[in-house]
Short mmCIF file of C-alpha atoms (C1' of nucleotides) in Angstrom, two decimals:
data_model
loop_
_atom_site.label_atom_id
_atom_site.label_comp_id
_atom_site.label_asym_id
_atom_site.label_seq_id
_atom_site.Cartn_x
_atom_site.Cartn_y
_atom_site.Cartn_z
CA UNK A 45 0.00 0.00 0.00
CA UNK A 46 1.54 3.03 -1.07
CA UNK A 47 1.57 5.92 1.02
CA UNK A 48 2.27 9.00 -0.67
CA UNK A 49 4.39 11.61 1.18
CA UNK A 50 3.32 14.54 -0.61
CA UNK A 51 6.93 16.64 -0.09
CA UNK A 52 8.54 13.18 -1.90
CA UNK A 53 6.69 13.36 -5.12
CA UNK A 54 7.67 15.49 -7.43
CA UNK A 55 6.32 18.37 -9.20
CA UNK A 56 3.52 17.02 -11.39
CA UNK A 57 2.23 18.18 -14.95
CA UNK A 58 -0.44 20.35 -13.59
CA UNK A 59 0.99 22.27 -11.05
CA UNK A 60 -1.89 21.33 -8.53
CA UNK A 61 -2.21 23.49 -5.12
CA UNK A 62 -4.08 20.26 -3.75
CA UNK A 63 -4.94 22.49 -0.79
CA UNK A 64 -5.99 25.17 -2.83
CA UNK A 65 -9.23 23.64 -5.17
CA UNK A 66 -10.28 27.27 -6.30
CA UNK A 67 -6.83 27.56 -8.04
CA UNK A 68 -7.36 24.06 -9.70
CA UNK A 69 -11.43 25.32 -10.72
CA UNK A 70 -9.80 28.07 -12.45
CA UNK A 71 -6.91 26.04 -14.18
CA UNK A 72 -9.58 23.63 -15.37
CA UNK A 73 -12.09 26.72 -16.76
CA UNK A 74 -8.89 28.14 -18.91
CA UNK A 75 -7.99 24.50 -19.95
CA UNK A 76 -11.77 23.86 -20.88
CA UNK A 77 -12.15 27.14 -22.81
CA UNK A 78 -8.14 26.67 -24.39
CA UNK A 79 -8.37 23.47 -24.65
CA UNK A 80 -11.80 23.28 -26.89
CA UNK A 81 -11.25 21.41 -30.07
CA UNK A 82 -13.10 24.71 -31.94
CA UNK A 83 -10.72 26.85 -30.00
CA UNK A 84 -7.36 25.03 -30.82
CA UNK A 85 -8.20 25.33 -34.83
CA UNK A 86 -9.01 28.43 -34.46
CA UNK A 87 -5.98 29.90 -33.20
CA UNK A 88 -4.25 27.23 -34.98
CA UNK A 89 -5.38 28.99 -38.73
CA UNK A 90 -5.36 32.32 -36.90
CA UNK A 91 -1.62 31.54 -35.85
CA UNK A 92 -0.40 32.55 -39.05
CA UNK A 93 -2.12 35.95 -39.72
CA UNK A 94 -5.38 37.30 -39.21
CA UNK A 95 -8.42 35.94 -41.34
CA UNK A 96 -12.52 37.39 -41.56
CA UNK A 97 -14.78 35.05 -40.45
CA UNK A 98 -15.74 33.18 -43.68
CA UNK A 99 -12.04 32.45 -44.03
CA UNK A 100 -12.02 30.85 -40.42
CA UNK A 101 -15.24 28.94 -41.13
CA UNK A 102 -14.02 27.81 -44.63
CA UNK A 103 -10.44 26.68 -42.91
CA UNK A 104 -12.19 24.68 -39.82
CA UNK A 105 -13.85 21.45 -40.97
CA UNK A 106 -17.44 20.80 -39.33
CA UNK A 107 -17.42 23.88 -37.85
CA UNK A 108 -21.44 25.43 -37.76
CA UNK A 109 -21.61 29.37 -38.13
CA UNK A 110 -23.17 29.47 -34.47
CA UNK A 111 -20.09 27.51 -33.11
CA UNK A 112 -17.35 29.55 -34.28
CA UNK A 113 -19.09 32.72 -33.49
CA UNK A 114 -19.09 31.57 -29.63
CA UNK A 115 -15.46 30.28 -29.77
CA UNK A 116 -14.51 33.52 -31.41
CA UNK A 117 -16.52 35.39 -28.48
CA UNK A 118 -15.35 33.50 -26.14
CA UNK A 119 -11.55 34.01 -26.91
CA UNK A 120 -12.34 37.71 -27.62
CA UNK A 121 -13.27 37.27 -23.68
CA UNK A 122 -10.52 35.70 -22.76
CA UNK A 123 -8.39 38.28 -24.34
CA UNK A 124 -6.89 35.58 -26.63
CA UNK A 125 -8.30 36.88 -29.93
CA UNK A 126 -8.45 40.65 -31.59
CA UNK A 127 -11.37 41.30 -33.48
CA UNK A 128 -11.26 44.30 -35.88
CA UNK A 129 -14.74 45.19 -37.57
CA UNK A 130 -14.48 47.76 -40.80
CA UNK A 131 -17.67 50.01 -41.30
CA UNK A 132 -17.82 48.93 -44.89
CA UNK A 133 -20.41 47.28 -47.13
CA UNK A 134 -20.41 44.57 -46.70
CA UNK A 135 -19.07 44.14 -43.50
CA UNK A 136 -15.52 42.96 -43.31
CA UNK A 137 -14.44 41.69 -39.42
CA UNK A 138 -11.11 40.78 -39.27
CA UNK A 139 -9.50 38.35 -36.45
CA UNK A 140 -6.25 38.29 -35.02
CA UNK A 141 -4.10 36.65 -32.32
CA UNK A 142 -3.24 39.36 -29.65
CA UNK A 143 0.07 38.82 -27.92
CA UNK A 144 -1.63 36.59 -25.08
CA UNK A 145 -3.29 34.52 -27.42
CA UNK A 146 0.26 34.08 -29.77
CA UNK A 147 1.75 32.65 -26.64
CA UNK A 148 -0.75 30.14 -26.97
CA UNK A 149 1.00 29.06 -30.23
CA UNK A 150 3.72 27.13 -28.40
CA UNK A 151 1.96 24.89 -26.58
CA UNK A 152 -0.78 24.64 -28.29
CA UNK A 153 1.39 23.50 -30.96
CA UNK A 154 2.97 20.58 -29.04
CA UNK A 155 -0.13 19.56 -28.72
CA UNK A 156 -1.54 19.31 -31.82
CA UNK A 157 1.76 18.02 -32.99
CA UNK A 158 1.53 15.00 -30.46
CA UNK A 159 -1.80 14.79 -31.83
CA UNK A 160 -0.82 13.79 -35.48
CA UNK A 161 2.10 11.55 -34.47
CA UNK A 162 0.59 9.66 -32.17
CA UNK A 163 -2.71 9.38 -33.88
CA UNK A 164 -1.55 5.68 -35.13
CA UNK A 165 -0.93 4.65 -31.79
CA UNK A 166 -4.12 5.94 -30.31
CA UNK A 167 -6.45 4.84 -33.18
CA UNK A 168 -5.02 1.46 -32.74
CA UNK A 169 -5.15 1.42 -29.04
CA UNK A 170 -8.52 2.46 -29.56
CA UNK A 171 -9.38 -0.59 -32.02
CA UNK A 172 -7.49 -2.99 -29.92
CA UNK A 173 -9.45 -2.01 -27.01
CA UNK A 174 -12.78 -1.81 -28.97
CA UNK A 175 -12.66 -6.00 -30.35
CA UNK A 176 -11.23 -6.73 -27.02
CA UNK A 177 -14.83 -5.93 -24.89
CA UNK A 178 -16.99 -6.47 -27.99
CA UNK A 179 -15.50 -9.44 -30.08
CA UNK B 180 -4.00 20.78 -50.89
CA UNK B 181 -3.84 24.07 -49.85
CA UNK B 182 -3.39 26.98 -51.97
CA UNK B 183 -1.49 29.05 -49.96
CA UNK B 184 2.25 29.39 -51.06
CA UNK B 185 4.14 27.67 -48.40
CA UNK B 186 7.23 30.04 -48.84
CA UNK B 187 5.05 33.07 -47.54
CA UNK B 188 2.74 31.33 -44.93
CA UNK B 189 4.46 29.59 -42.00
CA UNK B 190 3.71 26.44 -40.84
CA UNK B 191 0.25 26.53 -38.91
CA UNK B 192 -0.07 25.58 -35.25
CA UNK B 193 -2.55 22.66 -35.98
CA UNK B 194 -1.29 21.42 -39.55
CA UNK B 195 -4.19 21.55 -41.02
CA UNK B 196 -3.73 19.77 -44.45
CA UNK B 197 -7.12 21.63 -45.27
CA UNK B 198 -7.87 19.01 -48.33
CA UNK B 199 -7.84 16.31 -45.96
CA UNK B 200 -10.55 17.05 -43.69
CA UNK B 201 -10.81 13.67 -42.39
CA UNK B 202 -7.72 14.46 -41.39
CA UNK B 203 -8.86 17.20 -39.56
CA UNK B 204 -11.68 15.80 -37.91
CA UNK B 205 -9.99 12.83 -36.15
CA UNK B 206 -7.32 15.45 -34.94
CA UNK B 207 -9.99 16.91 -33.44
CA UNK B 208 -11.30 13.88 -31.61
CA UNK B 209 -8.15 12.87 -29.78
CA UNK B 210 -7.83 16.72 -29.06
CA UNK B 211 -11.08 16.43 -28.07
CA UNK B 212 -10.50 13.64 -25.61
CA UNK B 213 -6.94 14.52 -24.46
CA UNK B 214 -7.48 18.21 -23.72
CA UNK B 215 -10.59 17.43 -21.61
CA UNK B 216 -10.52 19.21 -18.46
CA UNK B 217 -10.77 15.80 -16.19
CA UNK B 218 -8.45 13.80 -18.29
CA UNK B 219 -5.92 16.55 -18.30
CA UNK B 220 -6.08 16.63 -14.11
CA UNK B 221 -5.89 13.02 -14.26
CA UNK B 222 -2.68 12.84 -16.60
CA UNK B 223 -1.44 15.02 -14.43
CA UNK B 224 -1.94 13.29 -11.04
CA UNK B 225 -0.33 10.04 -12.64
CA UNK B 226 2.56 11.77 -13.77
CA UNK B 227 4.12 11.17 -11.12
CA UNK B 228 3.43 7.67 -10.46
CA UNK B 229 0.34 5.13 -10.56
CA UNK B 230 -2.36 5.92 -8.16
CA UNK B 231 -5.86 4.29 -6.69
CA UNK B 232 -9.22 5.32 -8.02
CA UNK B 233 -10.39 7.05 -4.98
CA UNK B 234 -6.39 8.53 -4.94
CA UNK B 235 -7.55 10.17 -7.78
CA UNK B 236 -10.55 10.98 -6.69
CA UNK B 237 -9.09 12.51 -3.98
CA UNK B 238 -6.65 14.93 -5.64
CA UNK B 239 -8.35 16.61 -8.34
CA UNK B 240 -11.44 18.69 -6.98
CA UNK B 241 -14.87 18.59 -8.00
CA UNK B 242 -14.52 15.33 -10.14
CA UNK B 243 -17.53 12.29 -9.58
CA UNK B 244 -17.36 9.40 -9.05
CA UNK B 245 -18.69 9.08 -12.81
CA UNK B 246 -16.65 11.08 -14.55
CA UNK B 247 -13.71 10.07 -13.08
CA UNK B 248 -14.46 6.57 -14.42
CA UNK B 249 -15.64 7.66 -17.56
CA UNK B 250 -12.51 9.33 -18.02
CA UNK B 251 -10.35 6.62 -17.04
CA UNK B 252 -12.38 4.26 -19.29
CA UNK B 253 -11.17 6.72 -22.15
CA UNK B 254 -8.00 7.15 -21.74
CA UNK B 255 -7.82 3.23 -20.92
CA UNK B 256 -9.52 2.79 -24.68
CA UNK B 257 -6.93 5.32 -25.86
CA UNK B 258 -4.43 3.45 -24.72
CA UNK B 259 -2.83 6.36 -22.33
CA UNK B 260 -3.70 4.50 -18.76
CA UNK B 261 -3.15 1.43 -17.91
CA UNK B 262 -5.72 -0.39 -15.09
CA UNK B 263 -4.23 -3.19 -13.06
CA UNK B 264 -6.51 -4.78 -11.17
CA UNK B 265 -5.27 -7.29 -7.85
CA UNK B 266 -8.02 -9.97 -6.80
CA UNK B 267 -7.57 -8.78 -3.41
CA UNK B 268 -10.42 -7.95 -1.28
CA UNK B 269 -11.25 -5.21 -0.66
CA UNK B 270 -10.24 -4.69 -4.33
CA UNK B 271 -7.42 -2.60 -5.66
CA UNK B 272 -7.10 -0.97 -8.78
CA UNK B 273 -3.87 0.88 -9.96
CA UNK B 274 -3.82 3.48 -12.84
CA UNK B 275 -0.46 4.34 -14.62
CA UNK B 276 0.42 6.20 -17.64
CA UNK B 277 1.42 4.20 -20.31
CA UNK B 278 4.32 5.28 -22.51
CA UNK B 279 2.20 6.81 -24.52
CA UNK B 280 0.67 8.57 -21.81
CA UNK B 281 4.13 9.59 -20.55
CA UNK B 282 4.68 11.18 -23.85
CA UNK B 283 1.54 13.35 -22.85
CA UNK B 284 3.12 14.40 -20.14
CA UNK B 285 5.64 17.31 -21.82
CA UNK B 286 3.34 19.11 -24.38
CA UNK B 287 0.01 18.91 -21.24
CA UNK B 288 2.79 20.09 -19.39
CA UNK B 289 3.16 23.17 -21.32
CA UNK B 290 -0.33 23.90 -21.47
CA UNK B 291 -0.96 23.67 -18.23
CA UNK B 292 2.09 26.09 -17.32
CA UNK B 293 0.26 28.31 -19.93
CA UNK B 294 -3.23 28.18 -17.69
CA UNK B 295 -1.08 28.86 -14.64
CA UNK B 296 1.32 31.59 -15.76
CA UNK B 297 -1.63 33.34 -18.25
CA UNK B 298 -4.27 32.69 -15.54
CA UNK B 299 -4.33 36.36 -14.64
CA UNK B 300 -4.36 38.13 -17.73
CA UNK B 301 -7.39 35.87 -18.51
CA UNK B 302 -9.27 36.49 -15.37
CA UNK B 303 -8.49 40.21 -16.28
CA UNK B 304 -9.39 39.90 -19.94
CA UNK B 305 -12.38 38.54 -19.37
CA UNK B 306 -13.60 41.17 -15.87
CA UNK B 307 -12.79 43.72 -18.73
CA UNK B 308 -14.77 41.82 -21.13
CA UNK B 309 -17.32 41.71 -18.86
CA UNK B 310 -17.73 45.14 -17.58
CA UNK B 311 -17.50 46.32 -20.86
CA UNK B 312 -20.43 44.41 -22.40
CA UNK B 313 -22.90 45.05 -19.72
CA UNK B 314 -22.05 48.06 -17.15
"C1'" DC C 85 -20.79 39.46 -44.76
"C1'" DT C 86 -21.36 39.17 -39.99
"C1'" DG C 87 -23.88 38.30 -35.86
"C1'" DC C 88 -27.64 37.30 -32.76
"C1'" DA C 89 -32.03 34.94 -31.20
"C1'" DT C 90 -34.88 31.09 -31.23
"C1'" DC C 91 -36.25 26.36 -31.46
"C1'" DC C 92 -35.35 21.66 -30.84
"C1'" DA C 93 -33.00 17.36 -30.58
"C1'" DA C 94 -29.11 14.85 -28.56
"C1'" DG C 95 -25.70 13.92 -25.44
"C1'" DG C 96 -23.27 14.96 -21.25
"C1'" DT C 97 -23.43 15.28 -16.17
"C1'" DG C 98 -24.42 14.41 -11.23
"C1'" DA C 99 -26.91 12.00 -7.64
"C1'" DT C 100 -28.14 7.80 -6.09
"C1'" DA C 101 -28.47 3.07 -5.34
"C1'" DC C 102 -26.81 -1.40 -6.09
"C1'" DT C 103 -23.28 -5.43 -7.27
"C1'" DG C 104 -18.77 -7.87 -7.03
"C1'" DC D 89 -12.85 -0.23 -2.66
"C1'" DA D 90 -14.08 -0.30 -7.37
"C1'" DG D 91 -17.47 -0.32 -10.84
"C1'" DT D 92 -22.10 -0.26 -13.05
"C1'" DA D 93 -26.93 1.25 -13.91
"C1'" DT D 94 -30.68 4.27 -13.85
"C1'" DC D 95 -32.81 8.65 -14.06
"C1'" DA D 96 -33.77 13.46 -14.22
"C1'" DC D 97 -31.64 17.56 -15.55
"C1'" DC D 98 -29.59 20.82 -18.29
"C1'" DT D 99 -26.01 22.19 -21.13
"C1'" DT D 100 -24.50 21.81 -25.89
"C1'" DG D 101 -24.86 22.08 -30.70
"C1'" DG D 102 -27.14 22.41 -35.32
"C1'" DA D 103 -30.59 24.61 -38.22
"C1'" DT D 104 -33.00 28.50 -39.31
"C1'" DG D 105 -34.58 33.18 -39.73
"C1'" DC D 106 -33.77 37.90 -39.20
"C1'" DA D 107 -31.21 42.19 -38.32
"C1'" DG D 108 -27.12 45.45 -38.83
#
DNA sequence: CTGCATCCAAGGTGATACTG
DNA sequence: CAGTATCACCTTGGATGCAG
C-alpha cells in the first residue's frame, strides 16, 4: 500500500495546489475554454495571420456558423483573440491573435503536434481495445 | 492541398492539411479527448506515479465518481492509462500512464504552465470583457 | 458578410443506489 | 474499494430566420 508523502513526489504536470481547489477550478475553466477542439483550430489557422470570419469557417472542418461565433466570443473574452470590424459594405471583421493569445502558439502546438504523431498509436489502441470488450 | 504558397505562410499551429478534412476531424477527436478538463487533471496526477481510483478521486477537486471513471475508461480505450486490477479484497485498482501517456506528459505540461502563468491576464481579460459588455 | 435569437433534438453530467 | 446502472436535468450544438 503506497503511502504518498506529498513533499517526496515530485512536481507534477499540472501544477496542482491540492490544498488550494479554487486555483485548480480556475486552471480547469482556462484549460476547458483553451483546450476546446473549436478553440485550438481556431488559433491554430489564426496563428499565421489574421483571417474574416468566412475564411475561419471555410479553414475549420465541421465547424457550424453558431459555433465559431461563440469560440470567437469567447476568446475575444478571454483576451486571446483581436477582433477588428471595418464600417464597410459589406461588413468585413477581421480576427487576429493578440500577444496573449500568440503565446498560446507554443503549446498549443505541441499539442496538436503529439496529436498527429501519435494518432496511429491511439487509433489502434482504440481498435485494440474496442474488439477486445466487444468481439 | 492548400493553396497558400508555403514560402510566404508559415507552418500553422494545428497542420491543417485543409484538403484532408478527415484528417482534420480525427485530430480533433483525440484533441477532443486529451485536452478534456478531467483527463488533463488526471494525466497530471499520474505523472508522477500510478495511483488508486479514490487517490484520484481525492486529488483533483470537484470530479464524480462518474466522470472520473468515464474518463479513465477513455484514456484506458486510448491506450494512455493502464488499469491493473489485484483480486484482493477489498479490491485494488492501480492506474499508470502508459508510454504513450508519458509522452503526454511534456506538451500537457506546457499547457498547463500556460493556464497557470496566463491565468491572470485571462481572469483580467475577461472582468474587462465583462464590464464592458454590460455596465 | 457578420452576428444574434430562437427552437429543438441529442448527449453529457451528477446524484443515487446497487453489485462484485 | 471499485465499478455499473438508472434517471432526471440541463447544457451543448445544429438549423434556421432575421437584423445590422
Amino acid at each position: 500500500m503506497t503511502r504518498h508523502d506529498p513533499a517526496s513526489v515530485p512536481v507534477p504536470v499540472v501544477p496542482s495546489r491540492v490544498g488550494d481547489s479554487a486555483q485548480c477550478v480556475a486552471l480547469g475553466q482556462i484549460i476547458d475554454r483553451v483546450a476546446d477542439k473549436w478553440a485550438v483550430m481556431t488559433i491554430g489557422n489564426l496563428s499565421t495571420g489574421s483571417l474574416r470570419f468566412n475564411e475561419l469557417m471555410r479553414r475549420i472542418p465541421g465547424v457550424s456558423h453558431r459555433m465559431l461565433t461563440l469560440t470567437l466570443r469567447g476568446l475575444q473574452r478571454d483576451g486571446i483573440v483581436d477582433r477588428t470590424a471595418f464600417a464597410t459594405v459589406p461588413p468585413r471583421v477581421d480576427y487576429a491573435l493578440t500577444e496573449l493569445g500568440k503565446s498560446l502558439i507554443e503549446p498549443l502546438g505541441a499539442l496538436a503536434r503529439w496529436a498527429e504523431s501519435k494518432q496511429d498509436q491511439v487509433l489502434a489502441a482504440r481498435a485494440n481495445y474496442d474488439t477486445r470488450m466487444n468481439p
